GROMACS .gro file of C-alpha atoms in nm:
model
  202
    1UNK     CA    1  -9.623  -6.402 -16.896
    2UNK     CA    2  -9.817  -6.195 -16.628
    3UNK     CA    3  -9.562  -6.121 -16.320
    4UNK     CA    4  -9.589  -6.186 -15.964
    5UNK     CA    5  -9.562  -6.021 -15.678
    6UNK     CA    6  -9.324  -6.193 -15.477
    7UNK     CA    7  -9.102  -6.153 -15.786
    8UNK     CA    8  -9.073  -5.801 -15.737
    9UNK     CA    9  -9.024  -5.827 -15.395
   10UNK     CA   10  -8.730  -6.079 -15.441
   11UNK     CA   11  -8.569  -5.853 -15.692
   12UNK     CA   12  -8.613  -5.566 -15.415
   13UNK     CA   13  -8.463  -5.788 -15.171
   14UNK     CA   14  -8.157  -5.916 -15.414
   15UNK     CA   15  -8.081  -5.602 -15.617
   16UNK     CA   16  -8.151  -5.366 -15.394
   17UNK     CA   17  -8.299  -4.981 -15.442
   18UNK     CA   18  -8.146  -4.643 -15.467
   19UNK     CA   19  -8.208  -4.359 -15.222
   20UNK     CA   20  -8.275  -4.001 -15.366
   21UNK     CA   21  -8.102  -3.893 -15.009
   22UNK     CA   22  -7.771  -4.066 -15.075
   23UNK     CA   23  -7.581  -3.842 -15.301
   24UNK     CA   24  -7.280  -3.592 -15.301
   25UNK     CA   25  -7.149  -3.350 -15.602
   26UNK     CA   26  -6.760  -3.266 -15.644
   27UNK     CA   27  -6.738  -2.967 -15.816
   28UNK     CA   28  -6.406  -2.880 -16.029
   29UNK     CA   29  -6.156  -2.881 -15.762
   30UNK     CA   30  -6.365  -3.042 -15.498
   31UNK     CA   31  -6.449  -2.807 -15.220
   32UNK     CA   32  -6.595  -2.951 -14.927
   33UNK     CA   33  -6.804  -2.704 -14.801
   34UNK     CA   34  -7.001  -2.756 -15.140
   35UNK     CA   35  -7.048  -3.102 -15.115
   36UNK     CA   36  -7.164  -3.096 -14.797
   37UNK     CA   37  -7.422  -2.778 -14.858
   38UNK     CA   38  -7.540  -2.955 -15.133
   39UNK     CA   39  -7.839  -3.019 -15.018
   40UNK     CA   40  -8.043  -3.125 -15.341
   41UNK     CA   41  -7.924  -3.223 -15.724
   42UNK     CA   42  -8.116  -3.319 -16.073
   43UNK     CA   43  -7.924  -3.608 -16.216
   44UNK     CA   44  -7.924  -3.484 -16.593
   45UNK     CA   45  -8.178  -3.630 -16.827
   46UNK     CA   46  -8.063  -3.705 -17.279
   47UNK     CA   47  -8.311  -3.609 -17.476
   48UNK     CA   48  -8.236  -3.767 -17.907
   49UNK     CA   49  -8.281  -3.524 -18.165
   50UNK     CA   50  -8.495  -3.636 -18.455
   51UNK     CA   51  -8.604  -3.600 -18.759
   52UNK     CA   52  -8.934  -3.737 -18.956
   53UNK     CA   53  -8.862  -3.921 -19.238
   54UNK     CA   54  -9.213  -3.997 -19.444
   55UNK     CA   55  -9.243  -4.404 -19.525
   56UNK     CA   56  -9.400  -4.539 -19.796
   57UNK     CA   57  -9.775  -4.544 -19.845
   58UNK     CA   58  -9.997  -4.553 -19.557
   59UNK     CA   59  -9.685  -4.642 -19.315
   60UNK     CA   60  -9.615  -4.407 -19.001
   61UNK     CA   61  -9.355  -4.132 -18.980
   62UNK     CA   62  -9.062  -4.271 -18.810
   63UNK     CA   63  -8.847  -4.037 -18.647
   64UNK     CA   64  -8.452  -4.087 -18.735
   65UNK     CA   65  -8.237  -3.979 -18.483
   66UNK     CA   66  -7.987  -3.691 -18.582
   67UNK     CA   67  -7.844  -3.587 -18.275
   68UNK     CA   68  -7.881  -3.546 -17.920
   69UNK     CA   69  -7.934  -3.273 -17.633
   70UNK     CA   70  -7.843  -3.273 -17.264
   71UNK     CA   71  -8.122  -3.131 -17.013
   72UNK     CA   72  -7.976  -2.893 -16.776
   73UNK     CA   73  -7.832  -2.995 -16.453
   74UNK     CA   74  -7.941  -2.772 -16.092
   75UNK     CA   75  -7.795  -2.801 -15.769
   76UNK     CA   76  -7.947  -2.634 -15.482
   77UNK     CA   77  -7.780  -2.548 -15.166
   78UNK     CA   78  -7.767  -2.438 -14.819
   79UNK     CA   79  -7.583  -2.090 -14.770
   80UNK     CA   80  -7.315  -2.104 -14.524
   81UNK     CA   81  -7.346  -1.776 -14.294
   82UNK     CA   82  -7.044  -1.560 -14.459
   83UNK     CA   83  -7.202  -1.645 -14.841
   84UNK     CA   84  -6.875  -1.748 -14.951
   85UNK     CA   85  -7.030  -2.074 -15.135
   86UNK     CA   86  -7.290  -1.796 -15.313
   87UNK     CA   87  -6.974  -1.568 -15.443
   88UNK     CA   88  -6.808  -1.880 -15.562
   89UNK     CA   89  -7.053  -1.906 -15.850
   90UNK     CA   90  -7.093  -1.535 -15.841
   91UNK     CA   91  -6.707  -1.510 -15.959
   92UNK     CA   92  -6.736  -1.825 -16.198
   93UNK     CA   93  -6.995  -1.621 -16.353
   94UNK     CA   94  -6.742  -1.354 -16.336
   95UNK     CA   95  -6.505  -1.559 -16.498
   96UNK     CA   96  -6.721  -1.615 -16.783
   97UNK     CA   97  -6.841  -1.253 -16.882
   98UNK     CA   98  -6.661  -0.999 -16.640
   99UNK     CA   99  -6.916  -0.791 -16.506
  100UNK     CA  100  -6.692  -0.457 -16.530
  101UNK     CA  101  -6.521  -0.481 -16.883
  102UNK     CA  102  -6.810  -0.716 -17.050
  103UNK     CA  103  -6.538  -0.949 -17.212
  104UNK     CA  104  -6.681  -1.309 -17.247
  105UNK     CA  105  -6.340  -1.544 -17.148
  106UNK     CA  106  -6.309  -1.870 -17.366
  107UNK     CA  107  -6.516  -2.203 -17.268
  108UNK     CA  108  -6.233  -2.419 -17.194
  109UNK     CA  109  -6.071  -2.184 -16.981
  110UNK     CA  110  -6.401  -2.146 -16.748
  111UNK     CA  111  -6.579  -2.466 -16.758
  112UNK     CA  112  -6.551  -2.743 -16.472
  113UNK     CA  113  -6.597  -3.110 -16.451
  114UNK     CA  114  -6.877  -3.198 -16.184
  115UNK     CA  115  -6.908  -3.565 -16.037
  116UNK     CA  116  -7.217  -3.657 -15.894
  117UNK     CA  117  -7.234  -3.992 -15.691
  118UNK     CA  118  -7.576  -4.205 -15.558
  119UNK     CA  119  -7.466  -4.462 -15.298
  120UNK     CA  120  -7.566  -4.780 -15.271
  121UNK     CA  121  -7.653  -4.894 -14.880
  122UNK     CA  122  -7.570  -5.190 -14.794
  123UNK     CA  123  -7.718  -5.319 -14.483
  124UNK     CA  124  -7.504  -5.607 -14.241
  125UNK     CA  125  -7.534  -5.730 -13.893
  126UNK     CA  126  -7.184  -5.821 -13.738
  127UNK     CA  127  -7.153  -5.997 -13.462
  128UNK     CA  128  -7.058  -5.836 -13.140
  129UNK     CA  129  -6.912  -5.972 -12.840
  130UNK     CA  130  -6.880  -5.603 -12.639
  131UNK     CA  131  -7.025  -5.604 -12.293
  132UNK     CA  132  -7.300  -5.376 -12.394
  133UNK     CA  133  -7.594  -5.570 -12.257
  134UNK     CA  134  -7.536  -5.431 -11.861
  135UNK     CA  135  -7.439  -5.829 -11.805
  136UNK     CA  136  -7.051  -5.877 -11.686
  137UNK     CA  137  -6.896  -6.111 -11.979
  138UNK     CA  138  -7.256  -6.134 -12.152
  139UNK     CA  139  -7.193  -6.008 -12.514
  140UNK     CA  140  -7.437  -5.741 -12.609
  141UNK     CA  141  -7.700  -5.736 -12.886
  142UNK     CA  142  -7.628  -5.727 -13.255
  143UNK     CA  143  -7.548  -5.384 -13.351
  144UNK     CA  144  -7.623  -5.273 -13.740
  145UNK     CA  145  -7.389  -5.054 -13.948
  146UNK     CA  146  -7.410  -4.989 -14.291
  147UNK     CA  147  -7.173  -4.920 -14.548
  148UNK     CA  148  -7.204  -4.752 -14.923
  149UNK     CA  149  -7.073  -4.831 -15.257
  150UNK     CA  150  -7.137  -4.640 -15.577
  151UNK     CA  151  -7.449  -4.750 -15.708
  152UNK     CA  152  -7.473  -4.510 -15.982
  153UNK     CA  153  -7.193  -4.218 -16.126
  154UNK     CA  154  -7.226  -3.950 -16.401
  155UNK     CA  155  -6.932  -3.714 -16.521
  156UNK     CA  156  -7.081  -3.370 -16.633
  157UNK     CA  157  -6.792  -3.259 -16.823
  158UNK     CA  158  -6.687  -2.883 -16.907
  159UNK     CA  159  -6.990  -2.729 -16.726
  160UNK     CA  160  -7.083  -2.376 -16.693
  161UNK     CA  161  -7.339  -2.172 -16.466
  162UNK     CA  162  -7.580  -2.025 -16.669
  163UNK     CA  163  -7.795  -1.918 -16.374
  164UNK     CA  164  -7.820  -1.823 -16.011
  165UNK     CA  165  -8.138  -1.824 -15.869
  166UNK     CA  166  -8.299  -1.510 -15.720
  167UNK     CA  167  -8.318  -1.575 -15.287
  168UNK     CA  168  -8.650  -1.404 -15.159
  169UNK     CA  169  -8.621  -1.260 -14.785
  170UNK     CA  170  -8.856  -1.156 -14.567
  171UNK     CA  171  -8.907  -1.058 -14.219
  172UNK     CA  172  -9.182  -1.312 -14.183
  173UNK     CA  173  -8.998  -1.601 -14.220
  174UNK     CA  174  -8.828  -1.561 -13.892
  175UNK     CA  175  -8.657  -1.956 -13.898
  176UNK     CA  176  -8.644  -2.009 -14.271
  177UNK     CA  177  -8.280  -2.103 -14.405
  178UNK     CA  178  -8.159  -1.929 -14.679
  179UNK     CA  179  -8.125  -2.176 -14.996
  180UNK     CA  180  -8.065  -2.078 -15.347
  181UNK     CA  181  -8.025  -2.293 -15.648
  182UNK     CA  182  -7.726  -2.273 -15.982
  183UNK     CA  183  -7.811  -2.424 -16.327
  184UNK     CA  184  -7.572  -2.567 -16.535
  185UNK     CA  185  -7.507  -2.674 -16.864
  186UNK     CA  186  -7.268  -2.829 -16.968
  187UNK     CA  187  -7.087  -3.011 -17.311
  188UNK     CA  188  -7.055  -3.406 -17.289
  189UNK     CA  189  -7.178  -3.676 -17.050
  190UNK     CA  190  -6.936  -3.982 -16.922
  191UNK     CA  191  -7.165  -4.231 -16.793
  192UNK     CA  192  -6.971  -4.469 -16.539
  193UNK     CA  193  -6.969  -4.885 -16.638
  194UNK     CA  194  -7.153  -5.089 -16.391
  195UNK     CA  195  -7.053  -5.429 -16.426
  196UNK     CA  196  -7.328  -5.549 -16.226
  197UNK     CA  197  -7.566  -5.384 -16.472
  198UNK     CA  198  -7.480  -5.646 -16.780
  199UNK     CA  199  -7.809  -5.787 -16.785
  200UNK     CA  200  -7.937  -5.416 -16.916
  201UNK     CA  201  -7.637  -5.371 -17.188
  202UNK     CA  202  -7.732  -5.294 -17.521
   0.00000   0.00000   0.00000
């Protein structure tokens, strides 16, 4: 049955959307300064293994799944004046394979967990009765705040840096801020229940 367009507009208007801008990431011990310079994040993609497996006949190859892979995770962020939020992955490389003996420490003893949140707005008009309006005892007009809820939440569990992104300087960009960006892998995914998302359960 073809689709309208008011639907789509009502399910806008009742479920709502997402905003690529409202997001933080905690990482390991949640530092603030690296939430807050956190300034962009890929949420991580699952991609199934699979192997062809040859039906009978003139049927197609269907692809059975065997396993699965997780797609690399980057954060970029804005560097704070004394670099300290650079060293701190510098030395978590560190951690991992010391840069002066070449030792390579074990995975659970380096890895982090890293939380990354998108918030849900959610838009309401209170009423006000504040004298705002220049009018003695007239109340003022509506005022809108918003507040957020978790809309969606992934756990990146036991992740690593693999790398640190090169930072290019140059005298010509007189204003530019200095950004640089980490990968990470990482070994398991905890996706986060909704349980307003039942209508998509499997």
């Amino acid at each position: 049955m073809p689709f309208k367009v008011t639907d789509i507009i009502e399910s806008i208007k009742s479920k709502g959307v997402l905003k690529t801008s409202k997001f933080d990431v905690i990482i390991g011990e949640g530092d603030p300064d690296l939430t807050l310079r956190c300034i962009s994040a890929s949420l991580p993609g699952i991609n199934l293994t699979t192997s062809d497996f040859k039906l009978y006949g003139g049927m197609p190859t269907l692809k059975i799944p065997t396993g699965r892979n997780y797609n690399d995770v980057r954060l970029t962020f804005l560097m704070q004046a004394d670099g300290s939020d650079r060293y701190y992955f510098e030395n978590w490389m560190n951690r991992i394979t010391n840069f002066t003996t070449n030792t390579v420490d074990y995975y659970d003893s380096v890895a982090k967990d890293i939380f990354v949140t998108v918030y849900d707005e959610v838009v309401s008009v209170p009423v006000t009765t504040a004298v705002s309006s220049g009018f003695a005892g007239q109340p003022g007009p509506p005022t809108i705040s918003t507040t957020a809820s978790t809309g969606y939440q992934v756990a990146i569990l036991g992740a690593i840096p693999t790398n640190i992104d090169e930072i290019d300087l140059s005298w010509a960009d007189n204003d530019r801020l200095v950004e640089y960006t980490v990968t990470l892998s990482y070994e398991q995914l905890q996706l986060t229940s909704n349980p307003k998302s039942d209508n998509f359960m499997v």
